[in-house]
Coordinates of C-alpha atoms and ligand atoms in Angstrom, one line a residue:
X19 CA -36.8 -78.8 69.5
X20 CA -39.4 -76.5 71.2
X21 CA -42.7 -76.4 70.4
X22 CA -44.2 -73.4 72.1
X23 CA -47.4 -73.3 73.1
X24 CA -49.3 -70.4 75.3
X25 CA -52.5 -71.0 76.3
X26 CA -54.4 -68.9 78.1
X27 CA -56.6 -70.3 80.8
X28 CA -57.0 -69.7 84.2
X29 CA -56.2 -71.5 87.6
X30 CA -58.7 -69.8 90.7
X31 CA -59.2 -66.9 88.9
X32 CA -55.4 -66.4 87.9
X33 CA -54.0 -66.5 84.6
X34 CA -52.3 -69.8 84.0
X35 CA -49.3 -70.1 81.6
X36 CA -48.6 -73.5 79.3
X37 CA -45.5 -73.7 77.2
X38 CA -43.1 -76.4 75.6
X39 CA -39.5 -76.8 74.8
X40 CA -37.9 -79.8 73.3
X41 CA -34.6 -80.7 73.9
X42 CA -32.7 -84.0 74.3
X43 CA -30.5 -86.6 76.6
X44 CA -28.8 -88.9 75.5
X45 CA -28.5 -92.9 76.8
X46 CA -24.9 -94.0 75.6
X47 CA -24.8 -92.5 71.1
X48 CA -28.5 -92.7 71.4
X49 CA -30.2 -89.2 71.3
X50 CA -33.6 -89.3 73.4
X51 CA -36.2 -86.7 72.9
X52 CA -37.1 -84.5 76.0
X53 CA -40.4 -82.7 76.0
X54 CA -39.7 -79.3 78.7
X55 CA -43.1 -78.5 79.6
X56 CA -43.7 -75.2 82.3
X57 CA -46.7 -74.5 83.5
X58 CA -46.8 -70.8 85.0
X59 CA -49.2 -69.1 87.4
X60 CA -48.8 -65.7 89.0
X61 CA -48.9 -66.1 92.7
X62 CA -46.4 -67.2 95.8
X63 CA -43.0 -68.6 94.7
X64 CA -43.3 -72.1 93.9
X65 CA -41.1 -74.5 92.2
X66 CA -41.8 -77.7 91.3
X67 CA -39.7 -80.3 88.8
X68 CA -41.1 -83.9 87.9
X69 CA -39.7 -86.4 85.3
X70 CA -37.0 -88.0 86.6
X71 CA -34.4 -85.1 86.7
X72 CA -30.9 -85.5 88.2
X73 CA -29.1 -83.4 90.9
X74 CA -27.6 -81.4 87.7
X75 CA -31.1 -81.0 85.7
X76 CA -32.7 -80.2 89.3
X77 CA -30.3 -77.0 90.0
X78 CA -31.3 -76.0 86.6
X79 CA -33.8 -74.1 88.1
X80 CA -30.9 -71.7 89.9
X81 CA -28.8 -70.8 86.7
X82 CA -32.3 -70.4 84.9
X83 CA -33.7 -67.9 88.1
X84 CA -30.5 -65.9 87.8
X85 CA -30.7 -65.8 83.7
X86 CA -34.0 -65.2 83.6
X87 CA -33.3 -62.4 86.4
X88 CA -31.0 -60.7 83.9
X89 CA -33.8 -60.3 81.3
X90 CA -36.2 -58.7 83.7
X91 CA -38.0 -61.9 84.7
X92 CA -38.8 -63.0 87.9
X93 CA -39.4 -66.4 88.4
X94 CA -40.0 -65.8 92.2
X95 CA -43.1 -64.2 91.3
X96 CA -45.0 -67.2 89.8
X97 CA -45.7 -70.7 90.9
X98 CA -43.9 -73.1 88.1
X99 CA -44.4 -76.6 87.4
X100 CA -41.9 -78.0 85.1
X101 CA -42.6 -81.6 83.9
X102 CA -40.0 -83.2 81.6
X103 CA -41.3 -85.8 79.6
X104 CA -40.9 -88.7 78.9
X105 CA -41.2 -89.3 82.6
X106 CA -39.9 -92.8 82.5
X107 CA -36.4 -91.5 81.5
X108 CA -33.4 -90.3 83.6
X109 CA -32.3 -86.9 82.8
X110 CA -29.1 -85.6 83.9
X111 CA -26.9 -82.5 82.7
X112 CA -27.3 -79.6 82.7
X113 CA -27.7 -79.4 78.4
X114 CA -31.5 -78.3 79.6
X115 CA -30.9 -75.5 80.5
X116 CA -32.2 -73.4 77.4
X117 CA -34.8 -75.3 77.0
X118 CA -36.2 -75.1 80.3
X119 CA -35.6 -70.9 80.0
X120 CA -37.3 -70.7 77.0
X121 CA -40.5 -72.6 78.0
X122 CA -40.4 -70.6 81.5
X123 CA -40.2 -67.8 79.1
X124 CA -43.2 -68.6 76.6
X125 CA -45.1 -69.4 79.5
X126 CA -44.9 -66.0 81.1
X127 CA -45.9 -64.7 77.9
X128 CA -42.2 -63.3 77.0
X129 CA -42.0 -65.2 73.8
X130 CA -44.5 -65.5 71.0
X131 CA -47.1 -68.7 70.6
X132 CA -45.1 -71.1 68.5
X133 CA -41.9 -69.7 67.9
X134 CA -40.0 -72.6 68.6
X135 CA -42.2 -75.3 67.3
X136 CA -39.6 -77.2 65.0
X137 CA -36.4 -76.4 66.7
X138 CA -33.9 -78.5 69.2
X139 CA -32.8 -76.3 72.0
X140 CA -29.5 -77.4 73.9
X141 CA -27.1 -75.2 76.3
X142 CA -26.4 -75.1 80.0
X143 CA -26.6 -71.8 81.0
X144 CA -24.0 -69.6 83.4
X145 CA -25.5 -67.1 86.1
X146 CA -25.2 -64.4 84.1
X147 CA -27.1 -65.8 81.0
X148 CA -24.4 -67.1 79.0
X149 CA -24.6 -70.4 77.4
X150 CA -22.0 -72.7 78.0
X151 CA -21.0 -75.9 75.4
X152 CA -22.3 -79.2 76.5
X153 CA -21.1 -82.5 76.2
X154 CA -22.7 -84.8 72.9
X155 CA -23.9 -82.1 71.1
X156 CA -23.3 -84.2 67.5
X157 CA -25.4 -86.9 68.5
X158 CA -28.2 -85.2 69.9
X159 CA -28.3 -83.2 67.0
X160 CA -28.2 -86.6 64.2
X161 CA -30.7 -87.9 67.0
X162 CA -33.0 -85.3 66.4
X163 CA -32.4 -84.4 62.6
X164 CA -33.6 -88.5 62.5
X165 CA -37.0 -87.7 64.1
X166 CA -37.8 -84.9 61.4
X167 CA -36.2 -82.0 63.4
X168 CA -34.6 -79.5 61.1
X169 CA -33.4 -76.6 63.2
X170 CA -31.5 -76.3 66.2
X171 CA -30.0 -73.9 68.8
X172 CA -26.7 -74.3 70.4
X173 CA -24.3 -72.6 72.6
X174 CA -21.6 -70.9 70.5
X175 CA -18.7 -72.6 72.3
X176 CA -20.7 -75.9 70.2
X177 CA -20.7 -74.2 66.4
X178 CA -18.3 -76.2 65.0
X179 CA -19.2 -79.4 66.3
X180 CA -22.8 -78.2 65.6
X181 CA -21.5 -77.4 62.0
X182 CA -20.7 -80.8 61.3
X183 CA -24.6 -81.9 60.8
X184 CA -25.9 -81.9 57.1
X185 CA -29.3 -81.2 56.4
X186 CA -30.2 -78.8 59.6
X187 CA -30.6 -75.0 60.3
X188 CA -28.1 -75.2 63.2
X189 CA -27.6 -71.4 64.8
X190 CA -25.3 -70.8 67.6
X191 CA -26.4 -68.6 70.6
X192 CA -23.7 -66.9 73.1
X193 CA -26.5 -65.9 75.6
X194 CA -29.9 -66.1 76.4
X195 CA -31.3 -63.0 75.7
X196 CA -29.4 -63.4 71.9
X197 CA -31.7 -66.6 71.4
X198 CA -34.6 -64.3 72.5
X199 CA -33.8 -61.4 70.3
X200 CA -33.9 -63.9 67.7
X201 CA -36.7 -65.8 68.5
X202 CA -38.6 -62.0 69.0
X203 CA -37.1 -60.9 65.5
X204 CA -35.2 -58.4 67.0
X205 CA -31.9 -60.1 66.0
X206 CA -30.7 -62.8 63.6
X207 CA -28.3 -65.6 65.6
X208 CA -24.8 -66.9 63.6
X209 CA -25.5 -70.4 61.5
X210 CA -22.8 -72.9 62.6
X211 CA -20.3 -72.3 60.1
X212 CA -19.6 -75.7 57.8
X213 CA -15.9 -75.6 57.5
X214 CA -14.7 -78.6 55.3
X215 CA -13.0 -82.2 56.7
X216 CA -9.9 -82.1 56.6
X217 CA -7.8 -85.0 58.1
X218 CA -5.1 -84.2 60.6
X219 CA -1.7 -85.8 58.8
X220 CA 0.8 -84.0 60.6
X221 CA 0.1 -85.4 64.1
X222 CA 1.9 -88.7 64.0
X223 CA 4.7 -88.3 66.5
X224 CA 8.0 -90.3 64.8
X225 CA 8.7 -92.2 61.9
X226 CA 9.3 -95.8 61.3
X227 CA 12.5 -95.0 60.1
X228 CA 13.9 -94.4 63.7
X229 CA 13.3 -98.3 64.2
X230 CA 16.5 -100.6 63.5
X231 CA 16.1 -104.5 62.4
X232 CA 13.0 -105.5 63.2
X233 CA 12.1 -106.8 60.4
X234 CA 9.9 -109.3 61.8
X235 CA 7.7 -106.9 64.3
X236 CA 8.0 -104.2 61.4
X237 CA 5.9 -106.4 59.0
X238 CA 3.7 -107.5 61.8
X239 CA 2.8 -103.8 62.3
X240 CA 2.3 -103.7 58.7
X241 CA -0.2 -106.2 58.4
X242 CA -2.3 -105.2 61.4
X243 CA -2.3 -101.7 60.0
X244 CA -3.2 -103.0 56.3
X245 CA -6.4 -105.0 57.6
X246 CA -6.7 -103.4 61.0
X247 CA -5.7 -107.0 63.3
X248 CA -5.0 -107.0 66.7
X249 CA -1.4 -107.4 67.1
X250 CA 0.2 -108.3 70.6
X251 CA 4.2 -108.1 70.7
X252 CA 6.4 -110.0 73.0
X253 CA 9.8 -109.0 73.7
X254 CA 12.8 -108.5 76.1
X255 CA 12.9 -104.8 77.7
X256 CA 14.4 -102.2 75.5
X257 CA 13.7 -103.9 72.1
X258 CA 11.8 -101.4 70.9
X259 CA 7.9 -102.8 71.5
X260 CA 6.5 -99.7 72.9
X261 CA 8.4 -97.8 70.5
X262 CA 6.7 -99.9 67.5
X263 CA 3.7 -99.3 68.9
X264 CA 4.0 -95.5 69.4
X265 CA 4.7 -95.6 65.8
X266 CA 1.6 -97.3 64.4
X267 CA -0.5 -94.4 63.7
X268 CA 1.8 -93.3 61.1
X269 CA 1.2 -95.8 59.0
X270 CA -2.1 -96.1 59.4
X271 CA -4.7 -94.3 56.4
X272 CA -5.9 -90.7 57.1
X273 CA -9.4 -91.1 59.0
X274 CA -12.2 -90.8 56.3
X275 CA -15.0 -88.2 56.8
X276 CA -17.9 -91.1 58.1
X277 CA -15.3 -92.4 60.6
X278 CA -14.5 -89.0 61.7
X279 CA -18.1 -88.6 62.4
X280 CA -18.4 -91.9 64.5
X281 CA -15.4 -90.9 66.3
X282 CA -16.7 -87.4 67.0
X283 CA -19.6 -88.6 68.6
X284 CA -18.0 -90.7 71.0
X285 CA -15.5 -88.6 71.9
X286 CA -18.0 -85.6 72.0
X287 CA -20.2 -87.8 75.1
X288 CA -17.4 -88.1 77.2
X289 CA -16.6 -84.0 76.7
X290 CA -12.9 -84.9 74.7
X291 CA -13.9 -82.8 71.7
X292 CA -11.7 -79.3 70.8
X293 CA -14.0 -76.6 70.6
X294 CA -12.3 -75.2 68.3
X295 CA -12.0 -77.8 65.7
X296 CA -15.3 -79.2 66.5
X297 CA -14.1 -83.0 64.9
X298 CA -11.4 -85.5 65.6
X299 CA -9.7 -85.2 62.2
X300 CA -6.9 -87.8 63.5
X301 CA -7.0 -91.6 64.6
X302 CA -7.1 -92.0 68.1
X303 CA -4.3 -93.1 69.6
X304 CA -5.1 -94.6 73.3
X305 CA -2.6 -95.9 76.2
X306 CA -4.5 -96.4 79.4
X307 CA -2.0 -96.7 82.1
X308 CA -2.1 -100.5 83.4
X309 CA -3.9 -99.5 86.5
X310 CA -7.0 -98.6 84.5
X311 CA -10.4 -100.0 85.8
X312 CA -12.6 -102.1 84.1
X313 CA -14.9 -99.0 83.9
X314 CA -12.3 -97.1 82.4
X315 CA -11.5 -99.1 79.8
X316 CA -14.8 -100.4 78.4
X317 CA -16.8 -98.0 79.8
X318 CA -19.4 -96.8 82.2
X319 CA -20.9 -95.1 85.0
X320 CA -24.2 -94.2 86.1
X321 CA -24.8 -92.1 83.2
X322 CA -23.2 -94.6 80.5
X323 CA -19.7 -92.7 79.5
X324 CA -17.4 -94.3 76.5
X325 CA -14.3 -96.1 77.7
X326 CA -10.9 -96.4 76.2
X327 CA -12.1 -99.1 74.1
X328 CA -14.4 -97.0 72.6
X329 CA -12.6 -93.7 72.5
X330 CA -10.1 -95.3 70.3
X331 CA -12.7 -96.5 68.1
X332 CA -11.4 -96.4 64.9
X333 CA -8.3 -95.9 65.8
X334 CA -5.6 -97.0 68.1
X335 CA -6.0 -99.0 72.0
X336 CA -2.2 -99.7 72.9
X337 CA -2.3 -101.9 76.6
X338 CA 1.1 -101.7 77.0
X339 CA 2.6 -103.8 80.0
X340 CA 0.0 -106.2 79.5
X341 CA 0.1 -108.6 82.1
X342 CA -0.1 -105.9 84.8
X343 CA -3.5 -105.0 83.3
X344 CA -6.0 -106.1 86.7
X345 CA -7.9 -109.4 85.7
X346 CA -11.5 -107.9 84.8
X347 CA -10.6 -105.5 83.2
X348 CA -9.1 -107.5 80.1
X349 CA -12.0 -109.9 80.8
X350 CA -14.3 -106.9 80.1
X351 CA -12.9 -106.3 76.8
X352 CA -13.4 -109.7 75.6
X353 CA -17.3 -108.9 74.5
X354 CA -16.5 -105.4 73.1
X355 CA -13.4 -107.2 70.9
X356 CA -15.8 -109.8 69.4
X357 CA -18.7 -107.7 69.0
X358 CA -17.3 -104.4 67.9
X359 CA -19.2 -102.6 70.6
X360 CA -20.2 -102.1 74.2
X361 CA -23.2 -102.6 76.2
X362 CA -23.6 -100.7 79.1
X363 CA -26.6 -102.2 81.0
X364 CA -28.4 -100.1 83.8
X365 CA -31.5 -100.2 85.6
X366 CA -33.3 -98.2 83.2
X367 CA -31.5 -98.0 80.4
X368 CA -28.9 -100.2 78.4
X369 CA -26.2 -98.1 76.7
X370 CA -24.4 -99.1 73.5
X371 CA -21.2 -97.3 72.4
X372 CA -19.2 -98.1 69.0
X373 CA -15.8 -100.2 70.0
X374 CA -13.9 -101.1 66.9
X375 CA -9.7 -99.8 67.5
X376 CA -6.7 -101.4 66.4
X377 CA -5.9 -103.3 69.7
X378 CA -2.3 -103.5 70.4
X379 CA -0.5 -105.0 72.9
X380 CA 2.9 -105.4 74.7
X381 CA 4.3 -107.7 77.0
X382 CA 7.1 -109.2 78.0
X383 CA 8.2 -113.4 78.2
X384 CA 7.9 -113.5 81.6
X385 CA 7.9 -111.1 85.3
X386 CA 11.5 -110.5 84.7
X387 CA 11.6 -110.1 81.0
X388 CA 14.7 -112.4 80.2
X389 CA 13.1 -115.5 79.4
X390 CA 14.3 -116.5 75.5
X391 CA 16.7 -114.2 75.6
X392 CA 19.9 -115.1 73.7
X393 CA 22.5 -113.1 75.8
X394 CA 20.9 -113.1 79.0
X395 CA 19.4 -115.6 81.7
X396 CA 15.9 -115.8 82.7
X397 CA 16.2 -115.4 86.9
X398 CA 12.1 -116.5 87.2
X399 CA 11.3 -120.2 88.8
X400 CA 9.5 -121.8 86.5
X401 CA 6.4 -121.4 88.7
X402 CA 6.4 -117.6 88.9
X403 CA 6.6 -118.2 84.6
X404 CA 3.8 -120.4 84.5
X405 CA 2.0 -118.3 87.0
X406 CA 2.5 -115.4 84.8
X407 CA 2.2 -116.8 81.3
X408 CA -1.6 -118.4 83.1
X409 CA -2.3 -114.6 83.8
X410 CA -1.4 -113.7 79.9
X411 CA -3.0 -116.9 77.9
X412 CA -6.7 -117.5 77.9
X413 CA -9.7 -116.0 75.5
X414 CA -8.1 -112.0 75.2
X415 CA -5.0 -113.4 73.4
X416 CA -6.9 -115.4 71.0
X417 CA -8.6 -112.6 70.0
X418 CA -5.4 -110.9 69.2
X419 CA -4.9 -111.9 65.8
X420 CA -0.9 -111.7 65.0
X421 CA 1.4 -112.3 68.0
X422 CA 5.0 -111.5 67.0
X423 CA 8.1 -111.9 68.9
X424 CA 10.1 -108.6 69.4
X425 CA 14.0 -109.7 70.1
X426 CA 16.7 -107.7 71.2
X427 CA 17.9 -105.9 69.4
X428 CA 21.3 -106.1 67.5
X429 CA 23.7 -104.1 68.2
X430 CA 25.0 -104.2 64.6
X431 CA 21.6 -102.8 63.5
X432 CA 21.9 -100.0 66.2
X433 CA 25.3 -99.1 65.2
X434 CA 25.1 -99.6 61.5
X435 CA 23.6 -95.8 60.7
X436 CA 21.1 -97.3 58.2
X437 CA 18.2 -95.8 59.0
X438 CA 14.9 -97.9 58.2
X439 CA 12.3 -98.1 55.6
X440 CA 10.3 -94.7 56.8
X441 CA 6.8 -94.5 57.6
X442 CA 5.4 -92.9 54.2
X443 CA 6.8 -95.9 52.0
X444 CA 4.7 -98.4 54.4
X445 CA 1.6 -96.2 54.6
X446 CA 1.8 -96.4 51.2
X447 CA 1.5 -100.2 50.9
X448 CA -1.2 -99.9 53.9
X449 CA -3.7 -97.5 52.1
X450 CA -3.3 -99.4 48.5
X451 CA -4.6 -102.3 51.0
X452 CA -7.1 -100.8 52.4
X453 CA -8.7 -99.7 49.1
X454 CA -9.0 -103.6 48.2
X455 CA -10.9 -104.6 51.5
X456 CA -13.0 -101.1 50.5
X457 CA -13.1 -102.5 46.3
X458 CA -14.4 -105.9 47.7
X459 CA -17.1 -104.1 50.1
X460 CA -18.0 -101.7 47.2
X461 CA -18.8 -104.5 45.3
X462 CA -21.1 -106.3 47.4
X463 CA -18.9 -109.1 48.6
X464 CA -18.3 -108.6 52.2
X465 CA -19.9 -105.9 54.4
X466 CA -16.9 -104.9 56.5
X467 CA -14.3 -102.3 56.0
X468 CA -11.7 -104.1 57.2
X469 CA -10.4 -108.0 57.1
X470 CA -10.2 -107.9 60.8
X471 CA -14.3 -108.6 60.9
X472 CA -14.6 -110.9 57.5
X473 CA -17.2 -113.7 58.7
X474 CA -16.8 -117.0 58.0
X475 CA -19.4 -117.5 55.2
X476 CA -17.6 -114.0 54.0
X477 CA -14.1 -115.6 54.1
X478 CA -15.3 -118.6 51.9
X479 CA -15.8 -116.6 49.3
X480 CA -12.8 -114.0 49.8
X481 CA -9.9 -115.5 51.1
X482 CA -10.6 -119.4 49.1
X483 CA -7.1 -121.1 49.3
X484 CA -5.2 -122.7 46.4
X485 CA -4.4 -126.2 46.9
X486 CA -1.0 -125.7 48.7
X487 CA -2.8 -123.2 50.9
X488 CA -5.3 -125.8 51.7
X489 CA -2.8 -128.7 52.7
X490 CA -1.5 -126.0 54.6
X491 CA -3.8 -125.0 56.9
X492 CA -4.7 -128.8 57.0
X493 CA -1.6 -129.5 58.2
X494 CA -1.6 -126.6 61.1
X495 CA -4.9 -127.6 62.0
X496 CA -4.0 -131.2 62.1
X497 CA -0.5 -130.8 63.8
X498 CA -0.6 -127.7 65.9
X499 CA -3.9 -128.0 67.5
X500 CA -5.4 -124.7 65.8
X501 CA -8.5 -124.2 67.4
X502 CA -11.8 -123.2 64.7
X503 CA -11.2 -119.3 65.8
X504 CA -7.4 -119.5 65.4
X505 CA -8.4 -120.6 61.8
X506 CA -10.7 -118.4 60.9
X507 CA -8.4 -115.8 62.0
X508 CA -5.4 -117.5 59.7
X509 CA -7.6 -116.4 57.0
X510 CA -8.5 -113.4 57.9
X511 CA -4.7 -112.2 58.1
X512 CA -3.6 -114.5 55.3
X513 CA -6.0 -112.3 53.3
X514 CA -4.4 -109.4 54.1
X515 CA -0.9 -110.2 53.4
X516 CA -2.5 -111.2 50.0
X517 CA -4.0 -108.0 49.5
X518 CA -0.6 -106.4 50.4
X519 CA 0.2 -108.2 47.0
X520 CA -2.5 -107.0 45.4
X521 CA -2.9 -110.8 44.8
X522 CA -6.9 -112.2 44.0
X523 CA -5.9 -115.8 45.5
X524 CA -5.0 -116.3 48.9
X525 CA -1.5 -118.8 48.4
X526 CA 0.6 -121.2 50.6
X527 CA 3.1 -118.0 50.9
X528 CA 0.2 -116.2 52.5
X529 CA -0.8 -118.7 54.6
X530 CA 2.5 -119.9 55.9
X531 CA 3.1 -116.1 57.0
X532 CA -0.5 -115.8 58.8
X533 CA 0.1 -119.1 60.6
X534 CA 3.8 -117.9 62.0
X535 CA 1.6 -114.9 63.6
X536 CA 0.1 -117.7 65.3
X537 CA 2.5 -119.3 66.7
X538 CA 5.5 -117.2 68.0
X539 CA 3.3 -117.0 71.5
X540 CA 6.0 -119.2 73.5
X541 CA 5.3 -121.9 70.6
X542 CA 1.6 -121.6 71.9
X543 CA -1.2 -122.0 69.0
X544 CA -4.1 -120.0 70.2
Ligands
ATP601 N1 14.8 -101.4 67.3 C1 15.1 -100.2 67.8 N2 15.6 -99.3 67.0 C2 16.0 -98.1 67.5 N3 15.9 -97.8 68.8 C3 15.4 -98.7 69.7 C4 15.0 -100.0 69.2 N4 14.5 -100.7 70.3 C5 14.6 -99.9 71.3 N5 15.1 -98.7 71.0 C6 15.4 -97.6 71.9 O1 15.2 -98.1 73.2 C7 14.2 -97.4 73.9 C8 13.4 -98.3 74.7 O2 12.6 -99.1 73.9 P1 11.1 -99.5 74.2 O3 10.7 -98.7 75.4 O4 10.3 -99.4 73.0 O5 11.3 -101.0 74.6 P2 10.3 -102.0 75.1 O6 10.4 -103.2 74.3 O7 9.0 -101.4 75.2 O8 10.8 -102.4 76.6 P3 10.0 -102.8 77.9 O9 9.6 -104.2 77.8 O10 10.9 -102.5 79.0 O11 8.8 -101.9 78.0 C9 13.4 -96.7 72.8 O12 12.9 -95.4 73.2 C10 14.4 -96.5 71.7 O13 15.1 -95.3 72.0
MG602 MG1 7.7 -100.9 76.7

């Protein structure tokens, strides 16, 4: 927003120059107001900048010399002052660019008193006076349209991210001197055109139907996709886990219009979004390599930036390999995969970021992948096993809800030509899910989307178990050592596989099927 404000007074007998601009920086999703204050007197060159500005905000005053320059204004011949309020908060970027131009400009007296007073002004600006699209423009815009701001200018490149905000006069810009002419009334700028959601369907790369037998990891995949639970496969080489995987977004539901939005954001910080479309219109699908760092994957930086926990928010984090993963790194996700969401903690600042994907992982029985395996012997000592199954167990596999066992595969069911149920019959069952976990929120009796996140208290009153389904879960509790979060987590799933049956009551059938999830883990109960 820019609030422009002239005044005329004088410094030693010289005309002195006041003007504002308000723009923004963001700290993680969260949208901070920046006040771009320029004071201007004619006399030797002089720059000065105060307010905490990075390398990148501290430059500015180059590309905005040069733009300026192009508009027949020469900063060299006054002595500026730029103060960017509040001063207590790192800025960094070069989104204030525009901002700082425009102030420079009122306060030379090139822009009329006020002309901005209402409006958010973003863009990094090239040399020549072109604006260039900036990282996190959707946030920074929702960030300011919260504080009452209802306008906003943006560099072109931005309009159909820009276009995505209701309830704001967005206009896109392509250079400086068009967000003049408009600001002067010589010119009108572009709204951001509003171009409708539309999710992405066609993006899914394979069909389940390429996957023969299975049947167990198949239905695994189906229930983690029905109430979006972590889902960790373990398996032989070749039997097809990373393949599974690879499939999961195609049976997952199209991304709805508020996910989309979260998603956007996120993606839009870290600089991942098309211009073009403006929105991610798909589920994300992420695969960090196993060499990822524990920055990479949960996020951070100087400047908090998303990790791959977050990026595939709302969609898809597949660690494949999973016990080559380094040490932290998993550690690092255990917070984000109980909470939902990351915090970035810095000196000055403590960034949050939105973490809720569809964790799936793949590993195998052990370093050389034969252990189990019907046909073929096992050549680790059982010290290098326990060595490596001590690097896999611990509090990240707990919070994996379903762990199914991925066998070799047969050859009859490679050879027989009978292709297997496809992806739309599955998606099918999923989304008919889905829209009971959404029925049950709708109607005020849990507050999460998904079964994945059903507390407790919420899966007393949800998922409460016939009487067979009690002595069940007695008897697992009793006799396999199920540990309070392993139950909860029973539930959780066991209410899923009910809702696949569109069945009110959570049975013994249901239960029996969530505690096998539990269990396959090298006879392990988590
Ligand atoms: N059940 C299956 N149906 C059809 N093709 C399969 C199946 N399992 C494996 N394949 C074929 O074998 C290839 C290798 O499978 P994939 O990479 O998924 O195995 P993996 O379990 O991930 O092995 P690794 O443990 O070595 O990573 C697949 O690309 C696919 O062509
Ligand atoms: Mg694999």
């Amino acid at each position: 927003m820019v609030a422009t404000a002239n005044t005329s007074a004088t410094i030693c007998g010289k005309p002195l120059g006041l003007a504002s601009a308000e723009a923004s920086t963001l700290v993680g999703l969260e949208a901070h107001r920046i006040h771009v204050e320029v004071c201007c007197t004619r006399g030797p060159s002089f720059f000065q900048m105060v307010g905490l500005a990075e390398a990148a905000v501290r430059e500015a005053r180059v590309r905005v010399a040069s733009a300026l320059a192009r508009l027949g204004v020469l900063i060299d011949e006054y002595a500026i002052t730029v103060n960017l309020a509040p001063a207590d908060l790192r800025k960094s970027g070069a989104a204030l660019d525009l901002a700082l131009a425009l102030a420079t400009l009122g306060a030379v007296g090139e822009l009329p008193e006020g002309v901005l007073a209402g409006t958010v002004v973003l863009g990094e600006l090239a040399l020549d006076g072109t604006l260039r699209p900036i990282r996190g423009v959707l946030p920074q815009l929702e960030g300011a349209r919260a504080r009452g701001i209802c306008s906003a200018i943006i560099p072109a490149g931005n309009g159909a991210e820009g276009g995505l905000v209701e309830g704001m006069d967005v206009r896109v810009a392509a250079t400086l001197g068009e967000v003049c002419e408009h600001l002067t009334g010589k010119g009108r700028l572009r709204a951001a055109e509003r171009t409708p959601f539309v999710p992405d369907e066609s993006s899914a790369l394979g069909d389940l139907s390429e996957v023969r037998g299975q049947t167990t990891a198949r239905r695994a995949l189906e229930i983690a996709a029905a109430g979006n639970h972590n889902l960790l496969m373990i398996g032989p080489p070749g039997g097809g886990k990373t393949l599974l995987a690879r499939l999961l977004p195609s049976i997952l539901p199209p991304l709805h219009f508020d996910e989309a939005i979260e998603t956007t954001a996120i993606h839009s910080v870290a600089g991942l979004v098309e211009p073009e479309k403006g929105v991610v219109s798909v589920r994300p699908f992420r695969a960090p390599h196993h060499s990822v760092s524990e920055a990479g994957l949960v996020g951070g930086g100087d400047m908090p930036r998303p990790g791959e926990v977050s990026l595939a928010h709302n969609g898809v984090l597949f660690l494949d390999e999973l016990a080559e993963f380094r040490r932290g790194a998993l550690e690092a996700l255990r917070q984000p995969l109980e909470d939902w969401r990351v915090c970035i903690a810095r000196a000055r600042a403590r960034a949050w970021f939105p973490a809720r994907p569809l964790v799936i992982g793949a590993v195998n029985p052990c370093p050389c992948g034969y252990h189990g395996h019907p046909r073929r012997n096992c050549r680790c000592s059982p010290r290098l096993r326990h060595s490596y199954e001590a690097r896999l167990s611990g509090p990240l596999l707990d919070r994996l809800d379903v762990h199914v066992s991925v066998p070799p595969v047969e050859v009859s069911a490679l050879t027989s030509g009978t292709p297997g149920e496809p992806s739309s019959a599955v998606r099918a069952r999923v989304i008919a899910a889905r829209a009971v976990q959404r029925a049950r929120r709708e109607r005020g009796e849990t507050t999460t989307v998904t079964n994945s996140t059903l507390s407790a208290a919420e899966l007393e009153h949800v998922a409460r178990l016939d009487r067979d389904g009690g002595r069940l879960i007695e008897a697992a509790i009793a006799g396999l050592g199920l540990s309070a979060r392993a139950f909860v987590k029973v539930l959780r799933v066991a209410r899923t596989i009910a809702d696949l049956e569109n069945s009110p009551r959570v049975r013994a059938p249901h239960v029996a099927e969530a505690i096998q999830g539990r269990l396959i883990d090298r006879g392990r109960a988590a």
